[in-house]
Short mmCIF file of C-alpha atoms (C1' of nucleotides) in Angstrom, two decimals:
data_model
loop_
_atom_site.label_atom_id
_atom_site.label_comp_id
_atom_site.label_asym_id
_atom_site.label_seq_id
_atom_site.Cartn_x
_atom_site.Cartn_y
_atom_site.Cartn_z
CA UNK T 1 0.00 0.00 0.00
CA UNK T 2 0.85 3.49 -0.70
CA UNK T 3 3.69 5.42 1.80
CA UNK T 4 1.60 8.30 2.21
CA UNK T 5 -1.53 6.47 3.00
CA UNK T 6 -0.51 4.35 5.07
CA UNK T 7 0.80 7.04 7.44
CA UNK T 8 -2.97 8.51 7.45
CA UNK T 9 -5.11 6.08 7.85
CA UNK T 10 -2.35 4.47 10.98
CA UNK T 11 -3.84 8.16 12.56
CA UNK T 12 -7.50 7.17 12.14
CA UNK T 13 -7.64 10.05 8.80
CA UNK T 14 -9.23 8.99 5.84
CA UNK T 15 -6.99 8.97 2.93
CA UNK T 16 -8.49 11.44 0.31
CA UNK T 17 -7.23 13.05 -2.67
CA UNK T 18 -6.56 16.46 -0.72
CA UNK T 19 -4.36 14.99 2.15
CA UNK T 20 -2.97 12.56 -0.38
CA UNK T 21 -1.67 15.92 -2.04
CA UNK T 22 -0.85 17.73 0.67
CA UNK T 23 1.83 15.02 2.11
CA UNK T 24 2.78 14.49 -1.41
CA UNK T 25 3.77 18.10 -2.38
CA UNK T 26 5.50 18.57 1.09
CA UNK T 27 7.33 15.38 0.52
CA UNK T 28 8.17 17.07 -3.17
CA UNK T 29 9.64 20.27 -1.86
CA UNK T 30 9.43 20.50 1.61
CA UNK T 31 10.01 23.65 3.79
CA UNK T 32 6.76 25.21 1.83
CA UNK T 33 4.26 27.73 3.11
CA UNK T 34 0.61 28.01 2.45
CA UNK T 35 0.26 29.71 -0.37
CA UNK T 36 3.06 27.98 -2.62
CA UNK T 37 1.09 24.51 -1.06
CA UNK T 38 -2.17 25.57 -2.31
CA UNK T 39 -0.60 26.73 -5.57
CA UNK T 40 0.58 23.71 -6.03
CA UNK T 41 -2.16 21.12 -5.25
CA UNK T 42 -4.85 23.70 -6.82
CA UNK T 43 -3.11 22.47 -10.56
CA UNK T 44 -4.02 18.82 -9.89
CA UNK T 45 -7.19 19.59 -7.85
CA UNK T 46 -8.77 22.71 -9.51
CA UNK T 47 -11.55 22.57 -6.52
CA UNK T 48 -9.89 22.67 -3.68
CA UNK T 49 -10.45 25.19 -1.10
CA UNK T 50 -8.25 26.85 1.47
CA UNK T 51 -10.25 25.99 3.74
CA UNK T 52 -9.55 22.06 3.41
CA UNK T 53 -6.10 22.92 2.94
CA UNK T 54 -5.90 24.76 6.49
CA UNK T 55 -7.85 22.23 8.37
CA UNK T 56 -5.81 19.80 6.95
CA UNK T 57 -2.41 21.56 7.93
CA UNK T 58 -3.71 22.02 11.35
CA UNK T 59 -4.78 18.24 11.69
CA UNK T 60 -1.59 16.68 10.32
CA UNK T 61 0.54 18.89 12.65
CA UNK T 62 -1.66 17.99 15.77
CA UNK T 63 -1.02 14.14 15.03
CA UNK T 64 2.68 15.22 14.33
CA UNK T 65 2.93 13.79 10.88
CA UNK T 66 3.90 17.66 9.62
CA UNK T 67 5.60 20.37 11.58
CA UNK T 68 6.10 23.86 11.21
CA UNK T 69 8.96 25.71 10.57
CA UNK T 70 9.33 29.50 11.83
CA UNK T 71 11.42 31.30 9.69
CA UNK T 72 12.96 34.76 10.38
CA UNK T 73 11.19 37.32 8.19
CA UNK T 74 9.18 34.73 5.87
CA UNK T 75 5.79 33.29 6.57
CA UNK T 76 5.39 29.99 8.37
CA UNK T 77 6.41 27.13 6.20
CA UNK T 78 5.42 23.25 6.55
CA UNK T 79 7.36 20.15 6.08
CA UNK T 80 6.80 16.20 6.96
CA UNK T 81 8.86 15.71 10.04
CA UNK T 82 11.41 13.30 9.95
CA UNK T 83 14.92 13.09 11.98
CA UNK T 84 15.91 16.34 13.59
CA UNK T 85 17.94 18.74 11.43
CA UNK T 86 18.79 22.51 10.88
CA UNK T 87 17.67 24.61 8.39
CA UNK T 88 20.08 26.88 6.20
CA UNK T 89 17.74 29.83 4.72
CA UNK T 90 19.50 32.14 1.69
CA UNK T 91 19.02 35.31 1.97
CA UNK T 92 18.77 36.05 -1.48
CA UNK T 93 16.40 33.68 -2.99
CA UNK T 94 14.33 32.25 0.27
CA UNK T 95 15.67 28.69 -0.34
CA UNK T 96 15.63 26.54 2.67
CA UNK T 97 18.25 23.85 2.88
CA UNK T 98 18.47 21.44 5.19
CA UNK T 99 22.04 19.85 7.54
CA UNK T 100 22.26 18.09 10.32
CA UNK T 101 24.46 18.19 13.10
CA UNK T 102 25.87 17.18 16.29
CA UNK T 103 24.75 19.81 18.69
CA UNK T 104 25.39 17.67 22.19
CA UNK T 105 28.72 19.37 23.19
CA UNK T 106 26.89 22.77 22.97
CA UNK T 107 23.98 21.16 24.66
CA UNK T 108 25.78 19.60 27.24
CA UNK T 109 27.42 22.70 27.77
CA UNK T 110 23.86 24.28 28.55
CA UNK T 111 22.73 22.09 30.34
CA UNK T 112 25.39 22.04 32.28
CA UNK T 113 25.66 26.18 33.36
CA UNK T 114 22.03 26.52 33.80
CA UNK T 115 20.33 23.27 35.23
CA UNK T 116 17.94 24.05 32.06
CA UNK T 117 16.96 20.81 30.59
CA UNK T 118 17.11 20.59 26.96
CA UNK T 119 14.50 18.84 25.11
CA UNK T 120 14.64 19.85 21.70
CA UNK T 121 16.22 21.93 19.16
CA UNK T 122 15.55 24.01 16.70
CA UNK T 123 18.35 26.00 14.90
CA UNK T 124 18.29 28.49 11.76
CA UNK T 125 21.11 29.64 10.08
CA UNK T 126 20.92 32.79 7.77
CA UNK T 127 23.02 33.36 5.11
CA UNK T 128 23.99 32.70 1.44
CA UNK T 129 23.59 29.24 -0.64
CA UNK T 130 26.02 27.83 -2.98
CA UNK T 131 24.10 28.94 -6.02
CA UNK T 132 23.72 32.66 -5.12
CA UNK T 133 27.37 33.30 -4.19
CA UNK T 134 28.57 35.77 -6.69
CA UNK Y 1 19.80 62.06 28.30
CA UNK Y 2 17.83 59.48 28.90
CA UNK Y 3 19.55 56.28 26.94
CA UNK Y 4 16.03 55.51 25.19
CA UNK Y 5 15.37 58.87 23.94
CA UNK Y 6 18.79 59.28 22.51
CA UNK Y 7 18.13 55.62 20.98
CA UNK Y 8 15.18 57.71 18.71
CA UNK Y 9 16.28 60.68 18.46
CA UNK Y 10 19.71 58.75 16.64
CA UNK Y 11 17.29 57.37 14.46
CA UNK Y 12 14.98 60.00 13.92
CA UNK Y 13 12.23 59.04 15.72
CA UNK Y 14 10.41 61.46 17.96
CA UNK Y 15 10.38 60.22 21.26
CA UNK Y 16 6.50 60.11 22.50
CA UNK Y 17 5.84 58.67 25.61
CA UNK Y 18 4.46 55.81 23.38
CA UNK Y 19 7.80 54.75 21.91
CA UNK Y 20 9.38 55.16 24.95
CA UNK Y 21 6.93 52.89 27.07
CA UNK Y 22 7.63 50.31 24.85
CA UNK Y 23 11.09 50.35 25.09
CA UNK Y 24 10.88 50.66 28.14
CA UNK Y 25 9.08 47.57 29.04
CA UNK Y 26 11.05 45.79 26.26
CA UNK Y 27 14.11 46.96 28.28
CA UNK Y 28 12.02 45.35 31.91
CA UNK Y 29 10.56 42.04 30.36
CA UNK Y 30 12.39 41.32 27.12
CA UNK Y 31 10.46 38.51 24.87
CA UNK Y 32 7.39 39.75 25.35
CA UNK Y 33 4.68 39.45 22.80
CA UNK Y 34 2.42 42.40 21.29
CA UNK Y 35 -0.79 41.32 23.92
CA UNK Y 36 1.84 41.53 27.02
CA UNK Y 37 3.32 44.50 25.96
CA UNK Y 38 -0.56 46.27 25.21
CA UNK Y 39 -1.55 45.00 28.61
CA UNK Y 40 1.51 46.46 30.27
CA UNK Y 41 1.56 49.48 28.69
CA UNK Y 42 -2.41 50.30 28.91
CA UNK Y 43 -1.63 50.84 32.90
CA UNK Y 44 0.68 53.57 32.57
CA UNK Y 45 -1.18 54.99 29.55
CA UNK Y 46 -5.20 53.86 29.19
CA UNK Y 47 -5.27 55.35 25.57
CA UNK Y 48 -2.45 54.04 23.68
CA UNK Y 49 -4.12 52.54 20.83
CA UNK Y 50 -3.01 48.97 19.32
CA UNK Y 51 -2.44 50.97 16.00
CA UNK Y 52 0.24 53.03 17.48
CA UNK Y 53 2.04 49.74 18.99
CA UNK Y 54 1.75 47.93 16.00
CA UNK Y 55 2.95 50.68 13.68
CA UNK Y 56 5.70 51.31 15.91
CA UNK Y 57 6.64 47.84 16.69
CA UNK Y 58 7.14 47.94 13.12
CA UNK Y 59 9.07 51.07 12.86
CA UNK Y 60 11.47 50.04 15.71
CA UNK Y 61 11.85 46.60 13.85
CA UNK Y 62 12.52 48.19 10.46
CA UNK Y 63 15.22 50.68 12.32
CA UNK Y 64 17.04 47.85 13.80
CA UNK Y 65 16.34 48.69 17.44
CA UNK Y 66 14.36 45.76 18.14
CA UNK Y 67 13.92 42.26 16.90
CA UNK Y 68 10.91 40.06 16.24
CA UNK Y 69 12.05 36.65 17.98
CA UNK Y 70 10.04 33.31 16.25
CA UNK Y 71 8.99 30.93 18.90
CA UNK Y 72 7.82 27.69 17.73
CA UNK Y 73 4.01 26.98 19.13
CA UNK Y 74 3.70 30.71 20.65
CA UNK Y 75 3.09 34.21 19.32
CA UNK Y 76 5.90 35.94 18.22
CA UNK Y 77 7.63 38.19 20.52
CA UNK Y 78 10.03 41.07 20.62
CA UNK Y 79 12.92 42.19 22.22
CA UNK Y 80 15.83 45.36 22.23
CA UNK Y 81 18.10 43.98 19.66
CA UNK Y 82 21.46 43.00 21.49
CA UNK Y 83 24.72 40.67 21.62
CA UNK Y 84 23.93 37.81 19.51
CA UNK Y 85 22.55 35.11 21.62
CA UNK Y 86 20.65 32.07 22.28
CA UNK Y 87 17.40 31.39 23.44
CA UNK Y 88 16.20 28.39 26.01
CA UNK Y 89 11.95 28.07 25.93
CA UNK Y 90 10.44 25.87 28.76
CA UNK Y 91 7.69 24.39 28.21
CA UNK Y 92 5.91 24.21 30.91
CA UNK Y 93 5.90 28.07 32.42
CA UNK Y 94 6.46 29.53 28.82
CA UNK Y 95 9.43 31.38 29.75
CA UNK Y 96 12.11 32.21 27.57
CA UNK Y 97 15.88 32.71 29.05
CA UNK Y 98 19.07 34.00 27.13
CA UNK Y 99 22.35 32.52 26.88
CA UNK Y 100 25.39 32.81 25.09
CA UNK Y 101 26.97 29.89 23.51
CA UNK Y 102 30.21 29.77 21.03
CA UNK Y 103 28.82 28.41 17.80
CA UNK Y 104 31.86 29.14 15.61
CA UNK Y 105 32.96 25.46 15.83
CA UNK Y 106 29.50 23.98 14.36
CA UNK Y 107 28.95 27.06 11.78
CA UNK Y 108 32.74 26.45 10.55
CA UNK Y 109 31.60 22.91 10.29
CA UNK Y 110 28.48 23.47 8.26
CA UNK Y 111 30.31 26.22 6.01
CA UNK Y 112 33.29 23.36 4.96
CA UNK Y 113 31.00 20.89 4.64
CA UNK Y 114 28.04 22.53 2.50
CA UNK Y 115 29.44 25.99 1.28
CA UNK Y 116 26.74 27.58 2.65
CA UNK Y 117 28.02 31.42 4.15
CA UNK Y 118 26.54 31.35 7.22
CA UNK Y 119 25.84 35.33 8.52
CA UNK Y 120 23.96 35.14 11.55
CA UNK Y 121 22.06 32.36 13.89
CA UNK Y 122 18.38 31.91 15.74
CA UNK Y 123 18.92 29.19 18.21
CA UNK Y 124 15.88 27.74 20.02
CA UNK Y 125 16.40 25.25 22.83
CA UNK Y 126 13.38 24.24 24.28
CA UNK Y 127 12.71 22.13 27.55
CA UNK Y 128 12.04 22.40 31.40
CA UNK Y 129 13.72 25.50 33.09
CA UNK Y 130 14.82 25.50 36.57
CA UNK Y 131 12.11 26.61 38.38
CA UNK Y 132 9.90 24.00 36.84
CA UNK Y 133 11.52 21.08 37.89
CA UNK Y 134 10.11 18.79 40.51
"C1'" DA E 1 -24.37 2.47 5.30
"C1'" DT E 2 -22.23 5.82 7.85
"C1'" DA E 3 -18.78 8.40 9.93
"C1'" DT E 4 -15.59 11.65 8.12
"C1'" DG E 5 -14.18 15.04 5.02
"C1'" DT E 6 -14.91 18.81 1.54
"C1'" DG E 7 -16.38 23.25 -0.68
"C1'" DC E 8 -18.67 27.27 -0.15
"C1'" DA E 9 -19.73 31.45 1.98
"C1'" DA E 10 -19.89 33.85 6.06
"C1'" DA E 11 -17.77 35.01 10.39
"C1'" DG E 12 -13.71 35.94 13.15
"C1'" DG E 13 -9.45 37.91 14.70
"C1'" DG E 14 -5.31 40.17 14.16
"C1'" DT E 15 -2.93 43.90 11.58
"C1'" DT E 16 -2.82 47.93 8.65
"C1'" DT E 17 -4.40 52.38 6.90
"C1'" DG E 18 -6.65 57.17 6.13
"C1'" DC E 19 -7.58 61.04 8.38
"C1'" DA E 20 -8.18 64.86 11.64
"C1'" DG E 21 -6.43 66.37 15.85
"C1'" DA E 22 -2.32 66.28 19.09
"C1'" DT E 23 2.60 66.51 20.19
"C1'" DA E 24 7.81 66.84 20.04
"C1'" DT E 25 11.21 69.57 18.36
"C1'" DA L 1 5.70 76.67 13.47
"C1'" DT L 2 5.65 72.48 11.41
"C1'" DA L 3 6.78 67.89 10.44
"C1'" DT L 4 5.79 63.86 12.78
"C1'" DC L 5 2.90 61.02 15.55
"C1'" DT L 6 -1.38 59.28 17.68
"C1'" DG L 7 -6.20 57.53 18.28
"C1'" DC L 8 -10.13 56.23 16.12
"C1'" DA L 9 -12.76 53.64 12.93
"C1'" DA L 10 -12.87 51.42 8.80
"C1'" DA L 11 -10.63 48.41 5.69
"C1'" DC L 12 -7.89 44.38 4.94
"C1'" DC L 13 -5.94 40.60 5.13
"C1'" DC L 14 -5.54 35.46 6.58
"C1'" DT L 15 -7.71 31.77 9.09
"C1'" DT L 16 -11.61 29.36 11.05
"C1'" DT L 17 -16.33 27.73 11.18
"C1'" DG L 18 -21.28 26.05 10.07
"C1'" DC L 19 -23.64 23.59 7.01
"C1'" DA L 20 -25.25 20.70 3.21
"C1'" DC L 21 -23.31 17.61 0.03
"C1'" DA L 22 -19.67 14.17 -1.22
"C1'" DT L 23 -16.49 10.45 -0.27
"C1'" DA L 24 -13.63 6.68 1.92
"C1'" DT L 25 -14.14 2.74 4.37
#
DNA sequence: ATATGTGCAAAGGGTTTGCAGATAT
DNA sequence: ATATCTGCAAACCCTTTGCACATAT
């Protein structure tokens, strides 16, 4: 049976063509915000509405399947969540790449100096991507 | 002169009791988001209107004198725009604590590895603070 | 067959804007 | 004195919601 399916209907949503797209899109291009999403999914489902598409977003982050991504001076953006990572965001044209890693040493260190116990992560760098330099 | 004042005036801002009651209590409570900082404000002046916080939230933003700070799951907040720095999120009393962390080993990394030129940081570390333990 | 989901249109809530009066310089 | 700023109310988003119909199981 089909990835994407599978993963809804193990979280009691029935699999229909809109949340079918969604995941699909996201698992496309990840790291996209509404209004590319719906731009998207709105070429292969002329009839869609926004408001399926927000419900929708809402629902899939509430059973964790999607998460979003708060990105200095863009709107929100959405991606399937999958191992933790960074995110590297250009400057120039928006893109958002994505690294991973090792952050224990600086978590440690935390930890460590302020008896503030670290659960999670979530690191941005700004800057510029290979393919703008120059 | 007052340190505030001179802040606008250097920027050519006037500097109405407004502007300065929001730096002001940006200067007291740091991180605070625009409902806190109406509801704070409102005691020491009952007719500040939203419009004037939002337009000069924006201003201040736009000037570089404060920063908009993206907290995942909670309204974004603001703060006086200082020394680069860190921020730790519990979740439990909502809090949000700075801290200063060398990063240069891990953005060196990332920079070798993907030739991405990294120019500055947001660093989110989110988990149970001191006072919320036990 | 039926519980769930969708599209539509209307409502809601937060943010921005135009304007006349107020204020800092 | 005058350019800038504020408060008010209206306008403007973007997001959510109620409802009747459609769809996945």
């Amino acid at each position: 049976m089909n990835n994407l399916k599978k993963i809804l209907q193990t979280n009691n949503l029935k699999a229909t063509h809109q949340r079918l797209s969604i995941l699909n899109t996201l698992e496309q291009q990840g790291h996209i915000d509404i209004d590319n999403l719906y731009n998207t999914i709105i070429k292969q489902n002329p009839t869609i509405s926004k408001a399926t598409l927000y419900r929708n977003i809402n629902e899939l982050i509430e059973k964790d399947i999607i998460v979003e991504v708060k990105i200095p001076h863009q709107k929100n953006r959405y991606e399937i969540k999958k191992d933790p990572h960074i995110h590297l965001v250009c400057k120039f044209c928006g893109d958002v790449l994505d690294n991973t890693v090792d952050l224990s040493m600086i978590i440690n260190n935390i930890q460590h100096n302020t008896q503030f116990q670290i659960q999670s992560s979530f690191v941005i760098f700004e800057g510029i991507c290979p393919s703008c330099k120059g």
